[in-house]
Short mmCIF file of C-alpha atoms in Angstrom, two decimals:
data_model
loop_
_atom_site.label_atom_id
_atom_site.label_comp_id
_atom_site.label_asym_id
_atom_site.label_seq_id
_atom_site.Cartn_x
_atom_site.Cartn_y
_atom_site.Cartn_z
CA MET A 1 51.58 51.33 58.79
CA GLU A 2 55.18 51.02 60.00
CA LEU A 3 56.05 51.00 63.69
CA THR A 4 59.57 52.04 64.69
CA GLY A 5 61.32 52.90 67.92
CA PHE A 6 62.16 51.05 71.11
CA THR A 7 60.29 49.32 73.90
CA ASP A 8 61.26 47.20 76.89
CA SER A 9 59.56 43.87 76.15
CA LEU A 10 58.17 41.56 73.51
CA LEU A 11 54.77 41.90 75.17
CA SER A 12 54.82 45.70 74.80
CA ARG A 13 55.76 45.36 71.14
CA GLU A 14 52.93 42.91 70.58
CA ARG A 15 50.47 45.27 72.29
CA ALA A 16 51.59 48.19 70.11
CA GLU A 17 51.06 46.08 66.98
CA ASP A 18 47.61 44.97 68.13
CA MET A 19 46.60 48.58 68.82
CA ALA A 20 47.75 49.65 65.35
CA LYS A 21 45.82 46.84 63.67
CA ALA A 22 42.61 47.99 65.37
CA VAL A 23 42.77 51.46 63.80
CA ARG A 24 40.25 52.06 61.04
CA GLY A 25 41.92 52.18 57.63
CA VAL A 26 45.07 50.24 58.59
CA ARG A 27 45.54 47.37 56.15
CA GLY A 28 48.79 46.02 57.53
CA VAL A 29 51.48 46.65 60.14
CA ILE A 30 55.24 46.47 59.65
CA ASP A 31 56.68 46.10 63.13
CA GLU A 32 60.25 47.41 63.32
CA ILE A 33 60.19 48.12 67.06
CA SER A 34 63.39 47.06 68.79
CA ILE A 35 63.62 45.61 72.29
CA ARG A 36 65.95 47.39 74.70
CA THR A 37 66.32 45.98 78.19
CA PRO A 38 69.11 45.92 80.75
CA ASP A 39 71.40 42.93 80.44
CA VAL A 40 70.28 39.98 82.56
CA PRO A 41 72.62 37.05 83.30
CA ASP A 42 71.62 33.92 81.41
CA GLU A 43 70.98 31.89 84.57
CA VAL A 44 68.80 34.61 86.07
CA LEU A 45 66.77 35.04 82.87
CA GLN A 46 66.24 31.30 82.57
CA GLN A 47 65.03 31.16 86.16
CA ARG A 48 62.60 34.03 85.49
CA VAL A 49 61.11 32.25 82.50
CA GLU A 50 60.85 28.91 84.29
CA GLN A 51 59.15 30.59 87.25
CA ALA A 52 56.68 32.46 85.02
CA LEU A 53 55.74 29.25 83.20
CA ALA A 54 55.41 27.29 86.45
CA GLN A 55 53.12 29.92 87.99
CA ASP A 56 50.73 29.99 85.03
CA PRO A 57 47.79 27.66 85.74
CA ALA A 58 47.77 26.23 82.20
CA ALA A 59 51.38 26.48 81.02
CA GLY A 60 52.58 25.07 84.32
CA THR A 61 51.15 21.68 83.37
CA TYR A 62 53.08 21.36 80.07
CA ALA A 63 56.36 19.48 79.60
CA LEU A 64 58.64 22.37 78.65
CA GLN A 65 62.35 23.18 78.75
CA CYS A 66 64.01 26.52 78.20
CA SER A 67 67.49 27.97 77.95
CA ALA A 68 68.79 31.54 77.84
CA HIS A 69 71.67 33.18 76.00
CA ASP A 70 72.28 36.92 75.69
CA GLY A 71 68.61 37.86 76.10
CA GLU A 72 67.31 35.10 73.81
CA ILE A 73 65.10 32.33 75.16
CA THR A 74 64.91 28.96 73.41
CA LEU A 75 61.80 26.92 74.15
CA ASP A 76 61.68 23.13 73.70
CA GLY A 77 58.96 20.63 74.49
CA SER A 78 55.55 19.65 73.20
CA VAL A 79 51.99 20.92 73.41
CA GLN A 80 48.75 19.52 72.06
CA SER A 81 47.52 22.52 70.09
CA TRP A 82 48.43 25.82 68.51
CA ALA A 83 46.37 27.58 71.18
CA GLU A 84 48.50 26.00 73.91
CA GLN A 85 51.63 27.09 72.07
CA GLN A 86 50.42 30.70 71.89
CA LEU A 87 49.58 30.66 75.58
CA VAL A 88 53.16 29.61 76.40
CA LEU A 89 54.68 32.23 74.10
CA ARG A 90 52.61 35.01 75.63
CA VAL A 91 53.81 34.07 79.11
CA VAL A 92 57.44 34.26 77.96
CA PHE A 93 56.82 37.55 76.12
CA GLY A 94 56.01 39.14 79.46
CA VAL A 95 59.21 38.14 81.26
CA PRO A 96 61.56 41.11 81.88
CA GLY A 97 64.85 40.80 80.05
CA VAL A 98 63.64 38.64 77.15
CA ARG A 99 64.66 40.29 73.88
CA ARG A 100 64.22 37.42 71.43
CA LEU A 101 62.44 34.09 71.44
CA GLN A 102 63.31 30.95 69.50
CA ASN A 103 60.23 28.74 69.44
CA ARG A 104 61.00 25.03 69.04
CA LEU A 105 57.80 23.77 70.64
CA LEU A 106 56.30 20.77 68.89
CA VAL A 107 52.53 20.81 68.34
CA GLN A 108 51.56 17.15 68.52
CA GLY A 109 47.91 17.51 67.54
CA GLY A 110 46.24 15.51 70.27
CA VAL A 111 42.48 15.96 70.33
CA LEU A 112 42.73 18.50 67.45
CA ASN A 113 44.04 15.98 64.90
CA ASN A 114 41.07 16.63 62.61
CA THR A 115 40.36 15.77 58.98
CA ASP A 116 40.34 18.49 56.31
CA GLU A 117 36.55 18.54 56.27
CA GLU A 118 36.37 18.77 60.06
CA ILE A 119 38.87 21.63 60.11
CA THR A 120 36.97 23.54 57.42
CA ASN A 121 33.60 23.07 59.14
CA GLN A 122 35.01 24.02 62.53
CA ILE A 123 36.56 27.22 61.21
CA ARG A 124 33.30 28.19 59.54
CA GLU A 125 31.38 27.58 62.73
CA PHE A 126 33.86 29.54 64.83
CA LEU A 127 33.77 32.52 62.45
CA ALA A 128 29.99 32.44 62.12
CA TRP A 129 29.55 32.75 65.88
CA ASP A 130 32.41 35.19 66.56
CA ILE A 131 31.35 38.81 67.11
CA ARG A 132 34.76 40.01 65.87
CA VAL A 133 34.42 38.64 62.32
CA LYS A 134 32.06 39.22 59.37
CA SER A 135 32.08 35.60 58.26
CA THR A 136 29.77 35.97 55.23
CA LEU A 137 32.62 37.66 53.34
CA ILE A 138 35.08 34.80 53.94
CA ASP A 139 35.53 31.42 52.27
CA ILE A 140 37.48 28.47 53.72
CA ARG A 141 39.10 25.50 52.01
CA THR A 142 41.43 22.88 53.56
CA ASP A 143 43.82 20.63 51.67
CA HIS A 144 46.04 18.18 53.59
CA GLY A 145 45.90 20.32 56.71
CA VAL A 146 46.68 23.58 54.88
CA VAL A 147 43.84 26.08 55.22
CA HIS A 148 43.27 28.48 52.31
CA ILE A 149 41.33 31.59 53.26
CA THR A 150 39.86 33.95 50.66
CA GLY A 151 37.52 36.89 50.84
CA THR A 152 37.47 40.30 52.50
CA VAL A 153 37.72 41.68 56.03
CA GLY A 154 37.52 45.24 57.29
CA THR A 155 40.66 45.60 59.42
CA ALA A 156 44.12 44.19 59.97
CA ALA A 157 42.95 43.04 63.42
CA GLU A 158 40.12 41.04 61.87
CA HIS A 159 42.54 39.52 59.34
CA ALA A 160 44.87 38.38 62.14
CA HIS A 161 41.97 36.95 64.12
CA VAL A 162 40.68 34.90 61.17
CA VAL A 163 44.14 33.39 60.66
CA ALA A 164 44.44 32.61 64.37
CA THR A 165 41.00 30.96 64.34
CA ALA A 166 42.15 28.62 61.56
CA TYR A 167 45.15 27.54 63.61
CA VAL A 168 42.97 27.03 66.70
CA ALA A 169 40.77 24.67 64.66
CA GLY A 170 43.76 22.49 63.80
CA ALA A 171 45.34 23.96 60.64
CA ALA A 172 48.93 22.86 60.02
CA ARG A 173 49.50 25.98 57.92
CA VAL A 174 47.36 28.92 56.82
CA ASP A 175 47.45 30.61 53.41
CA ALA A 176 45.65 33.97 53.72
CA ARG A 177 47.25 35.73 50.74
CA ASP A 178 43.83 36.12 49.14
CA LEU A 179 42.11 37.42 52.27
CA PHE A 180 42.01 41.13 51.52
CA ILE A 181 41.41 44.12 53.78
CA ALA A 182 38.97 46.70 52.42
CA TYR A 183 37.48 49.81 53.99
CA TRP A 184 33.92 49.01 52.83
CA ALA A 185 33.98 45.75 54.84
CA VAL A 186 33.56 47.66 58.13
CA ASP A 187 30.06 48.73 57.04
CA LYS A 188 27.56 48.67 59.91
CA GLU A 189 24.89 46.85 57.91
CA LEU A 190 27.19 43.85 57.47
CA ARG A 191 27.42 43.58 61.25
CA ARG A 192 23.70 44.02 61.80
CA GLN A 193 22.97 41.13 59.42
CA LYS A 194 25.18 38.90 61.54
CA PHE A 195 23.62 39.99 64.82
CA ALA A 196 20.10 38.85 63.99
CA PRO A 197 18.74 36.86 66.98
CA LYS A 198 19.82 33.24 67.38
CA ALA A 199 18.12 30.31 69.08
CA ASP A 200 19.20 29.86 72.70
CA GLU A 201 20.31 26.25 72.30
CA ASP A 202 22.35 27.08 69.17
CA MET A 203 24.02 29.86 71.15
CA ALA A 204 24.74 27.54 74.06
CA GLN A 205 26.34 24.98 71.75
CA ALA A 206 28.49 27.68 70.13
CA ILE A 207 29.74 28.71 73.57
CA ARG A 208 30.54 25.08 74.48
CA ASP A 209 32.50 24.67 71.23
CA THR A 210 34.49 27.83 71.91
CA LEU A 211 35.30 26.74 75.46
CA ARG A 212 36.37 23.29 74.26
CA TYR A 213 39.21 24.81 72.22
CA ASP A 214 40.47 27.19 74.93
CA PRO A 215 43.41 25.56 76.77
CA ARG A 216 42.80 27.78 79.80
CA VAL A 217 39.34 26.29 80.41
CA ASP A 218 38.29 22.84 81.63
CA PHE A 219 35.13 22.77 79.52
CA LEU A 220 34.07 19.34 80.85
CA ALA A 221 33.70 20.83 84.33
CA LEU A 222 31.17 23.51 83.41
CA THR A 223 27.59 23.79 82.20
CA VAL A 224 26.21 26.46 79.87
CA HIS A 225 22.60 27.68 80.03
CA VAL A 226 21.15 30.34 77.72
CA ARG A 227 17.77 32.02 78.01
CA ASP A 228 16.78 34.97 75.82
CA GLY A 229 20.42 35.76 75.14
CA GLU A 230 21.43 35.71 78.81
CA VAL A 231 24.16 33.18 79.54
CA THR A 232 24.71 31.42 82.86
CA LEU A 233 27.94 29.53 83.49
CA LEU A 234 27.83 26.85 86.20
CA GLY A 235 30.41 24.43 87.54
CA ALA A 236 33.82 24.42 89.17
CA MET A 237 37.15 25.56 87.73
CA SER A 238 40.58 24.66 89.08
CA ASN A 239 41.86 28.25 88.98
CA LEU A 240 40.68 31.85 88.81
CA LYS A 241 42.20 32.52 85.39
CA SER A 242 40.09 29.72 83.93
CA ARG A 243 36.95 31.24 85.42
CA HIS A 244 37.65 34.64 83.85
CA ALA A 245 38.61 33.11 80.49
CA ALA A 246 35.34 31.18 80.29
CA GLU A 247 33.33 34.37 80.80
CA GLN A 248 35.29 36.26 78.14
CA ASP A 249 34.86 33.40 75.66
CA ALA A 250 31.10 33.49 76.21
CA ARG A 251 30.97 37.27 75.73
CA ASN A 252 32.55 36.94 72.27
CA VAL A 253 29.74 34.73 70.93
CA VAL A 254 27.09 36.27 68.68
CA GLY A 255 23.78 36.98 70.43
CA VAL A 256 25.08 37.04 73.99
CA GLY A 257 23.62 40.02 75.82
CA GLN A 258 24.72 39.23 79.35
CA VAL A 259 26.86 36.64 81.15
CA HIS A 260 26.16 35.44 84.68
CA ASN A 261 29.40 33.83 85.81
CA LEU A 262 28.50 31.46 88.65
CA LEU A 263 31.58 29.31 88.23
CA GLN A 264 33.27 28.36 91.48
CA VAL A 265 37.03 27.96 91.94
CA ARG A 266 38.03 24.77 93.74
CA VAL A 267 41.75 24.30 94.19
CA GLN A 268 43.11 20.84 94.80
CA ASN A 269 45.79 20.78 97.49
CA PRO A 270 45.64 24.53 98.19
CA ALA A 271 48.89 26.20 99.20
CA PRO A 272 49.26 28.03 102.53
CA ASP A 273 48.20 31.68 102.42
CA GLU A 274 51.77 32.76 103.17
CA PHE A 275 52.99 30.99 100.04
CA THR A 276 50.22 32.51 97.88
CA LEU A 277 50.99 35.95 99.31
CA ASP A 278 54.65 35.60 98.35
CA GLN A 279 53.74 34.39 94.86
CA VAL A 280 51.39 37.34 94.27
CA GLN A 281 53.84 39.93 95.57
CA THR A 282 56.69 38.48 93.52
CA ALA A 283 54.60 38.40 90.33
CA LEU A 284 53.44 42.00 90.73
CA ALA A 285 56.95 43.27 91.47
CA ALA A 286 58.37 41.47 88.44
CA ASP A 287 55.69 42.55 85.97
CA LEU A 288 56.81 44.81 83.14
CA PHE A 289 53.80 47.11 83.35
CA VAL A 290 52.88 47.36 87.05
CA GLY A 291 56.16 46.44 88.74
CA ARG A 292 56.86 50.12 89.43
CA TYR A 293 53.81 50.45 91.70
CA THR A 294 53.52 49.56 95.38
CA PHE A 295 50.65 47.22 96.25
CA VAL A 296 49.29 45.88 99.50
CA VAL A 297 48.17 42.24 99.28
CA LYS A 298 46.09 40.33 101.81
CA VAL A 299 45.31 36.61 101.55
CA ASN A 300 42.82 34.64 103.61
CA ASP A 301 41.92 31.04 102.65
CA GLY A 302 42.87 31.70 99.03
CA LEU A 303 40.83 34.91 98.87
CA VAL A 304 43.11 37.73 97.71
CA GLN A 305 42.50 41.43 98.33
CA LEU A 306 44.61 43.90 96.36
CA TYR A 307 45.13 47.54 97.36
CA GLY A 308 47.13 50.39 95.86
CA THR A 309 47.04 53.11 93.23
CA VAL A 310 47.98 53.08 89.54
CA ALA A 311 48.08 55.77 86.87
CA THR A 312 45.86 54.23 84.18
CA HIS A 313 42.95 51.89 83.66
CA PHE A 314 45.22 49.58 81.69
CA ASP A 315 47.50 49.27 84.73
CA LEU A 316 44.50 48.50 86.94
CA GLU A 317 43.37 45.66 84.67
CA ARG A 318 46.94 44.46 84.22
CA ALA A 319 47.43 44.17 87.98
CA ALA A 320 44.28 42.05 88.20
CA ASP A 321 45.45 39.86 85.29
CA VAL A 322 48.80 39.28 86.95
CA VAL A 323 47.19 38.24 90.22
CA THR A 324 44.55 35.95 88.66
CA GLY A 325 47.34 34.20 86.78
CA ILE A 326 48.74 32.81 90.05
CA SER A 327 47.80 29.21 90.80
CA GLY A 328 46.10 28.48 94.11
CA MET A 329 43.83 31.54 94.29
CA VAL A 330 40.10 31.21 94.84
CA ALA A 331 38.94 34.81 94.36
CA LEU A 332 40.26 38.35 93.91
CA THR A 333 38.81 41.60 95.23
CA ASN A 334 40.51 44.46 93.44
CA HIS A 335 40.56 47.64 95.56
CA VAL A 336 43.20 49.34 93.38
CA GLN A 337 42.33 52.92 92.46
CA ILE A 338 43.34 55.07 89.50
CA VAL A 339 45.26 58.23 90.38
CA PRO A 340 46.69 59.97 87.28
CA GLU A 341 50.38 60.71 87.51
CA LYS A 342 51.32 64.26 88.41
CA HIS A 343 53.09 66.47 85.91
CA GLU A 344 54.51 69.97 86.21
CA PRO A 345 51.91 72.20 84.52
CA ALA A 346 53.12 74.60 81.88
CA VAL A 347 51.76 77.73 83.63
CA ALA A 348 53.30 80.63 85.47
CA GLU A 349 53.74 80.33 89.22
CA ASP A 350 51.22 83.07 89.97
CA THR A 351 48.51 81.25 88.02
CA ALA A 352 49.07 77.94 89.76
CA ALA A 353 47.60 78.87 93.13
CA GLY A 354 45.33 76.23 94.55
CA VAL A 355 46.74 73.33 92.53
CA GLY A 356 49.20 71.97 95.05
CA GLN A 357 52.25 74.09 94.30
CA GLY A 358 52.23 73.18 90.65
CA HIS A 359 52.12 69.38 91.14
CA ALA A 360 48.45 68.64 90.47
CA PRO A 361 47.59 65.92 87.95
CA PHE A 362 47.85 67.37 84.46
CA ARG A 363 44.58 65.76 83.37
CA SER A 364 42.64 67.43 86.18
CA LEU A 365 43.57 70.83 84.70
CA GLU A 366 42.22 69.98 81.27
CA PRO A 367 38.82 71.42 80.30
CA ASP A 368 36.09 68.83 79.92
CA HIS A 369 35.41 69.76 76.30
CA LEU A 370 38.99 68.85 75.33
CA LEU A 371 38.67 65.41 76.90
CA GLN A 372 35.34 64.97 75.12
CA GLN A 373 36.92 65.92 71.79
CA ARG A 374 39.79 63.49 72.33
CA ILE A 375 37.40 60.60 73.06
CA ARG A 376 35.35 61.42 69.96
CA TYR A 377 38.55 61.48 67.91
CA HIS A 378 39.59 58.06 69.22
CA TYR A 379 36.12 56.65 68.55
CA ALA A 380 36.23 58.03 64.99
CA TRP A 381 39.42 56.08 64.24
CA SER A 382 38.31 52.90 65.98
CA ALA A 383 37.17 50.15 63.63
CA LEU A 384 34.77 48.96 66.33
CA LEU A 385 33.32 52.28 67.48
CA HIS A 386 33.44 54.76 64.59
CA ASP A 387 29.79 54.23 63.56
CA GLN A 388 28.22 53.30 66.89
CA ASP A 389 25.48 55.45 68.42
CA ILE A 390 27.39 56.78 71.44
CA THR A 391 26.83 60.02 73.33
CA ILE A 392 29.71 61.33 75.45
CA ASP A 393 29.17 63.59 78.42
CA VAL A 394 32.12 64.86 80.51
CA ARG A 395 31.90 66.59 83.86
CA LYS A 396 35.01 67.31 85.93
CA GLY A 397 36.93 64.57 84.15
CA ARG A 398 34.25 61.94 84.68
CA VAL A 399 32.77 60.48 81.52
CA THR A 400 29.24 59.18 81.04
CA LEU A 401 28.53 57.04 77.96
CA THR A 402 24.96 56.59 76.73
CA GLY A 403 23.43 55.21 73.55
CA THR A 404 23.66 51.82 71.86
CA VAL A 405 26.40 49.52 70.55
CA ASP A 406 26.30 46.19 68.76
CA THR A 407 28.13 43.88 71.18
CA LEU A 408 29.47 43.49 74.69
CA LEU A 409 32.95 43.86 73.19
CA ASP A 410 32.00 47.27 71.75
CA ARG A 411 30.59 48.32 75.10
CA LYS A 412 33.79 47.44 76.92
CA SER A 413 35.99 48.98 74.21
CA ALA A 414 34.14 52.29 74.49
CA ALA A 415 34.90 52.49 78.21
CA VAL A 416 38.53 51.43 77.77
CA GLU A 417 39.10 54.07 75.07
CA ALA A 418 37.61 56.74 77.36
CA TYR A 419 40.01 55.74 80.13
CA ASN A 420 42.92 55.72 77.70
CA CYS A 421 42.03 59.27 76.68
CA GLY A 422 42.36 60.46 80.28
CA ALA A 423 38.96 59.94 81.89
CA GLN A 424 39.18 59.81 85.68
CA ASP A 425 36.08 57.62 85.81
CA VAL A 426 33.61 56.16 83.30
CA ASN A 427 29.91 55.58 83.86
CA ASN A 428 29.07 53.11 81.13
CA HIS A 429 25.33 53.21 80.41
CA LEU A 430 25.64 51.88 76.85
CA ARG A 431 22.98 49.37 75.84
CA LEU A 432 23.09 46.70 73.15
CA THR A 433 21.34 47.54 69.90
CA PRO A 434 17.87 45.87 69.74
CA LEU A 435 17.92 42.75 67.57
CA LEU A 436 16.22 42.88 64.22
CA SER A 437 14.27 39.67 63.71
CA GLN A 438 13.12 36.40 65.19
CA PRO A 439 15.62 33.74 66.37
CA GLN A 440 17.27 31.78 63.62
CA ALA A 441 19.87 29.01 63.53
CA LEU A 442 23.25 29.50 61.91
#
């Protein structure tokens, strides 16, 4: 698949590529999307990038330098791992006005300076416990830090994730030329074999290992308990983003049916509420995706309440992500509501009575069966959802999902796709598919 056209940020281009890779049948993506943004003076752009990096709870602790010239940012400095490097790059991708990025960050290794055998074993363990990968079809070999990956995956998204996992485990370079993408590798039975029940302690250790390699999470400050597939996270994190990241990491581990996130956020030397309020408002206003909306923000002892309306579910989640990425917060209550944007309906004036003088939301005029068909169409092309047992019911634009899916990721993806198709609300009653056998160790 080839992507062409224009967008306003590196982050938008990356998102478009990720969405394309997740489509069933796509074996590769050629990204020819160009970045078009208004010209920003070099000094202003450099200040924007420096501020974005300083505000991020993780990237703000790294020794970094940046410079700007004609929309291009050059990054210098050092980080301890590939994962830290990717975290920094993603922050910069989201800064308005950045058209190109020259990455000169040095990965020093640090705690991930592993031997070839350790790298190979760690990659295998990561893949075996990752719900996004069918690891039995993949073979790993490491030679002088270079990881050679062979085998078969079902999607371009899975291919990219396997390569990223190798870098996270400490690979200096990854050769995935012989990791092929084949349609048959998305077969449901291959997933069901992987999702056979696992012993609770094995699952808990897999979660700890995943958290240990996530630069957003202070894994030494938390405790993981697992009982019958239900995970409880205990401890104290230094920021809200770390708390959310730990929960998401746990949800991506094979066998996890539910996550109870009891992590507390304890901020050392908390900033005054007025300062946090200004930081949150500035970050929201500057964001590429939600900067066009008007939000009301209230802060009390580090507890942030966010009010406003947005047009899509993506915007709602993006606003929350922006806010949780601000250092010094203890908790966020998101009161933002979704109100689809209004469009002029293509109907005659005399047929538009009762719809607000022709300015009612376009989606509210759409028959429920058309929304249902669109969701089914999106599910059919989704590598994750095309063969899941999902029933879709639509009434007055509100979608109810029932049936079973394999993982928590599938459950969330089904709801997100429904929102993306135009659902005004989603009642997600999907359950996880019953496991097939007795617990077994990986």
